[in-house]
Amino acid sequence: MKLQESPFKGKTGITRLINAFGYSLDGLKAAFRHEDAFRMLLLLAAILIPLAFVIEASALERALLVASSLATLIIELLNSAVEAAVDHTSLEHHPLAKRAKDMGSAAQLIGLVNLAVVWGLILFG
């Protein structure tokens, strides 16, 4: 049995890059429009990232502050993608669907703990 693939999968070069960039923008727009958690984390990042360049910190510390802030956005995008895929498959309650969603949520919790630890250590350590 041959698997059906996206007709865009075979694109190469600049066409592929343009398509990929468009899909990425679509994903960011969808997350902003449909995900409250993403909007809250985006607001937090909009505060913390500029703050990282105002406080007294080394270049490495600034990089860690920015990276930990961006990581929470990345994790939320992946968590939301898992939730959307699970919901697309079925809206009925199933232990595996719950497990997938709970694991995505746990990943975000760890990301937020990481954010707090990095900022705490750099500001107060």
XYZ file of N, CA and C in Angstrom:
375
model
N 0.844 -1.173 0.000
C 0.000 0.000 0.000
C 0.895 1.244 0.000
N 0.673 2.120 -0.945
C 1.455 3.351 -1.038
C 0.786 4.434 -0.200
N 1.583 5.099 0.621
C 1.070 6.182 1.449
C 0.839 7.431 0.620
N -0.245 8.110 0.885
C -0.529 9.360 0.202
C 0.245 10.477 0.881
N 0.962 11.248 0.090
C 1.749 12.349 0.632
C 1.235 13.665 0.085
N 1.610 14.715 0.753
C 1.235 16.062 0.328
C 1.809 16.351 -1.060
N 1.036 17.006 -1.930
C 1.573 17.371 -3.244
C 2.693 18.407 -3.154
N 2.833 19.056 -2.009
C 3.877 20.062 -1.821
C 5.179 19.447 -1.320
N 5.141 18.165 -0.947
C 6.293 17.482 -0.375
C 7.485 17.478 -1.326
N 7.247 17.367 -2.631
C 8.325 17.274 -3.593
C 8.928 18.602 -4.009
N 8.353 19.700 -3.553
C 8.881 21.008 -3.937
C 10.285 21.168 -3.362
N 11.133 21.847 -4.107
C 12.500 22.075 -3.642
C 12.881 23.525 -3.872
N 14.008 23.889 -3.333
C 14.557 25.214 -3.562
C 13.712 26.321 -2.967
N 13.677 27.437 -3.678
C 13.015 28.638 -3.179
C 11.510 28.425 -3.032
N 10.914 27.611 -3.923
C 9.472 27.335 -3.824
C 9.157 26.667 -2.492
N 9.968 25.705 -2.102
C 9.775 25.017 -0.832
C 9.905 25.989 0.334
N 10.911 26.847 0.277
C 11.127 27.810 1.354
C 9.959 28.794 1.472
N 9.466 29.254 0.342
C 8.333 30.193 0.352
C 7.098 29.504 0.919
N 6.836 28.270 0.472
C 5.689 27.519 0.995
C 5.828 27.288 2.496
N 7.005 26.856 2.929
C 7.231 26.579 4.346
C 7.046 27.833 5.187
N 7.534 28.958 4.714
C 7.370 30.209 5.441
C 5.887 30.575 5.560
N 5.148 30.391 4.478
C 3.709 30.662 4.504
C 2.980 29.765 5.486
N 3.343 28.472 5.511
C 2.715 27.549 6.459
C 3.041 27.949 7.895
N 4.266 28.395 8.111
C 4.660 28.827 9.458
C 3.856 30.047 9.897
N 3.694 31.008 8.997
C 2.875 32.179 9.323
C 1.426 31.781 9.600
N 0.898 30.848 8.798
C -0.458 30.351 9.036
C -0.572 29.714 10.421
N 0.457 28.974 10.818
C 0.459 28.341 12.136
C 0.489 29.362 13.260
N 1.306 30.394 13.104
C 1.357 31.452 14.119
C 0.018 32.188 14.216
N -0.583 32.479 13.067
C -1.886 33.146 13.064
C -2.946 32.279 13.730
N -2.953 30.991 13.421
C -3.931 30.071 14.013
C -3.740 29.977 15.521
N -2.492 29.896 15.969
C -2.226 29.822 17.406
C -2.691 31.096 18.098
N -2.407 32.231 17.493
C -2.819 33.503 18.095
C -4.343 33.618 18.132
N -4.989 33.208 17.075
C -6.439 33.336 16.965
C -7.183 32.360 17.880
N -6.672 31.123 18.029
C -7.445 30.066 18.672
C -6.926 29.607 20.030
N -5.736 30.009 20.414
C -5.129 29.472 21.641
C -4.874 30.573 22.665
N -5.690 30.597 23.705
C -5.520 31.586 24.780
C -4.145 31.474 25.438
N -3.709 30.248 25.678
C -2.410 30.044 26.334
C -1.281 30.626 25.489
N -1.363 30.468 24.176
C -0.322 31.025 23.301
C -0.302 32.544 23.408
N -1.483 33.160 23.411
C -1.535 34.625 23.523
C -0.948 35.097 24.853
N -1.247 34.385 25.938
C -0.688 34.771 27.243
C 0.827 34.631 27.260
N 1.333 33.540 26.692
C 2.782 33.337 26.655
C 3.464 34.331 25.724
N 2.783 34.713 24.653
C 3.318 35.727 23.744
C 3.431 37.073 24.463
N 2.423 37.407 25.262
C 2.478 38.637 26.054
C 3.629 38.572 27.055
N 3.770 37.437 27.721
C 4.875 37.270 28.671
C 6.223 37.429 27.961
N 6.362 36.817 26.793
C 7.610 36.939 26.028
C 7.843 38.377 25.574
N 6.765 39.074 25.227
C 6.895 40.475 24.794
C 7.378 41.365 25.935
N 7.166 40.938 27.158
C 7.668 41.673 28.325
C 9.080 41.208 28.675
N 9.265 39.890 28.742
C 10.533 39.348 29.227
C 11.690 39.532 28.245
N 11.453 39.371 26.962
C 12.568 39.458 26.002
C 13.183 40.855 25.979
N 12.396 41.925 25.872
C 13.033 43.250 25.965
C 13.694 43.481 27.333
N 13.068 42.956 28.392
C 13.634 43.101 29.733
C 15.019 42.457 29.815
N 15.216 41.367 29.084
C 16.511 40.680 29.080
C 17.628 41.587 28.581
N 17.282 42.591 27.770
C 18.295 43.497 27.228
C 18.449 44.770 28.064
N 17.596 44.904 29.079
C 17.650 46.077 29.946
C 18.400 45.764 31.240
N 18.213 44.554 31.752
C 18.854 44.198 33.013
C 20.349 43.983 32.800
N 21.085 44.052 33.889
C 22.522 43.812 33.824
C 22.757 42.311 33.727
N 23.242 41.875 32.589
C 23.486 40.452 32.350
C 24.533 40.312 31.255
N 25.243 39.181 31.285
C 26.227 38.907 30.236
C 25.492 38.490 28.963
N 26.229 38.407 27.887
C 25.633 37.988 26.615
C 25.068 36.574 26.724
N 25.789 35.690 27.402
C 25.309 34.314 27.584
C 24.039 34.294 28.429
N 24.020 35.090 29.494
C 22.815 35.155 30.324
C 21.630 35.702 29.531
N 21.863 36.720 28.736
C 20.792 37.262 27.883
C 20.271 36.193 26.927
N 21.185 35.449 26.345
C 20.791 34.382 25.422
C 19.919 33.346 26.131
N 20.286 32.998 27.357
C 19.493 32.032 28.125
C 18.121 32.603 28.481
N 18.073 33.870 28.836
C 16.792 34.507 29.168
C 15.859 34.506 27.951
N 16.402 34.884 26.797
C 15.593 34.924 25.575
C 15.203 33.512 25.154
N 16.152 32.583 25.183
C 15.872 31.209 24.761
C 14.811 30.555 25.631
N 14.870 30.774 26.940
C 13.868 30.162 27.817
C 12.484 30.761 27.565
N 12.440 32.028 27.205
C 11.163 32.670 26.880
C 10.616 32.126 25.558
N 11.467 32.009 24.552
C 11.034 31.469 23.264
C 10.650 29.996 23.364
N 11.330 29.264 24.239
C 11.030 27.833 24.403
C 9.587 27.615 24.837
N 9.067 28.478 25.708
C 7.679 28.299 26.142
C 6.716 28.484 24.970
N 7.038 29.389 24.052
C 6.198 29.575 22.860
C 6.274 28.352 21.945
N 7.470 27.820 21.763
C 7.648 26.636 20.926
C 6.885 25.455 21.517
N 7.029 25.261 22.819
C 6.342 24.151 23.477
C 4.833 24.310 23.345
N 4.330 25.518 23.503
C 2.885 25.736 23.390
C 2.389 25.459 21.973
N 3.155 25.843 20.964
C 2.783 25.529 19.589
C 2.695 24.019 19.377
N 3.679 23.282 19.877
C 3.666 21.821 19.741
C 2.528 21.198 20.545
N 2.290 21.695 21.753
C 1.194 21.206 22.587
C -0.144 21.434 21.885
N -0.333 22.616 21.334
C -1.572 22.927 20.626
C -1.723 22.059 19.386
N -0.630 21.771 18.703
C -0.683 20.908 17.523
C -1.113 19.496 17.903
N -0.569 18.978 18.999
C -0.977 17.648 19.479
C -2.463 17.647 19.812
N -2.909 18.668 20.532
C -4.326 18.740 20.907
C -5.223 18.799 19.670
N -4.848 19.597 18.681
C -5.649 19.702 17.464
C -5.686 18.375 16.714
N -4.545 17.700 16.619
C -4.500 16.411 15.926
C -5.349 15.371 16.651
N -5.266 15.346 17.980
C -6.071 14.402 18.762
C -7.552 14.704 18.586
N -7.919 15.972 18.667
C -9.328 16.347 18.514
C -9.835 16.064 17.099
N -8.961 16.205 16.104
C -9.352 15.894 14.730
C -9.649 14.399 14.588
N -8.846 13.587 15.255
C -9.008 12.135 15.175
C -10.338 11.706 15.790
N -10.629 12.240 16.987
C -11.883 11.892 17.656
C -12.083 12.806 18.850
N -13.334 13.202 19.067
C -13.651 14.031 20.230
C -14.128 13.186 21.410
N -14.265 11.871 21.196
C -14.707 11.033 22.313
C -13.559 10.831 23.298
N -13.927 10.627 24.544
C -12.910 10.422 25.581
C -12.228 9.074 25.376
N -10.911 9.108 25.390
C -10.120 7.891 25.239
C -8.857 8.066 26.082
N -8.442 7.007 26.780
C -7.249 7.126 27.641
C -5.994 7.570 26.892
N -5.824 7.128 25.646
C -4.630 7.531 24.899
C -4.699 8.995 24.481
N -5.895 9.471 24.153
C -6.053 10.892 23.821
C -5.747 11.740 25.043
N -6.250 11.323 26.198
C -5.973 12.048 27.446
C -4.479 12.037 27.742
N -3.855 10.889 27.546
C -2.419 10.784 27.806
C -1.637 11.749 26.914
N -1.984 11.792 25.626
C -1.285 12.681 24.694
C -1.446 14.138 25.107
N -2.681 14.516 25.442
C -2.926 15.906 25.846
C -2.247 16.231 27.170
N -2.296 15.306 28.111
C -1.656 15.536 29.412
C -0.140 15.649 29.281
N 0.441 14.857 28.391
C 1.894 14.936 28.190
C 2.290 16.266 27.560
N 1.484 16.759 26.638
C 1.746 18.078 26.063
C 1.669 19.156 27.128
N 0.683 19.044 27.998
C 0.546 19.997 29.093
C 1.733 19.900 30.057
N 2.174 18.685 30.328
C 3.334 18.492 31.207
C 4.589 19.105 30.599
N 4.735 18.983 29.284
C 5.895 19.597 28.614
C 5.880 21.111 28.826
N 4.701 21.710 28.734
C 4.610 23.154 28.939
C 4.903 23.515 30.394
N 4.442 22.695 31.324
C 4.746 22.945 32.736
C 6.256 22.946 32.967
N 6.940 21.965 32.395
C 8.399 21.905 32.538
C 9.046 23.123 31.879
N 8.529 23.548 30.737
C 9.042 24.749 30.082
C 8.883 25.987 30.944
N 7.741 26.096 31.610
C 7.509 27.258 32.481
C 8.379 27.205 33.736
N 8.579 26.004 34.284
C 9.493 25.861 35.423
C 10.898 26.254 34.981
N 11.311 25.806 33.807
C 12.617 26.181 33.261
C 12.731 27.699 33.122
N 11.687 28.329 32.602
C 11.676 29.788 32.455
C 11.891 30.462 33.809
N 11.146 30.017 34.815
C 11.254 30.609 36.151
C 12.639 30.367 36.758
N 13.170 29.173 36.577
C 14.486 28.855 37.146
C 15.575 29.688 36.473
N 15.556 29.763 35.150
C 16.581 30.534 34.435
C 16.521 32.000 34.854
N 15.326 32.590 34.811
C 15.202 33.991 35.196
C 15.584 34.197 36.664
N 15.143 33.291 37.528
C 15.469 33.405 38.953
C 16.952 33.329 39.226
N 17.618 32.364 38.599
C 19.055 32.208 38.819
C 19.834 33.410 38.304
N 19.434 33.936 37.174
C 20.176 35.075 36.603
C 19.886 36.364 37.379
N 18.643 36.553 37.791
C 18.310 37.780 38.527
C 18.773 37.740 39.980
N 18.669 36.578 40.616
C 18.904 36.519 42.061
C 20.050 35.600 42.455
N 20.675 34.907 41.477
C 21.696 33.921 41.802
C 23.069 34.478 41.942
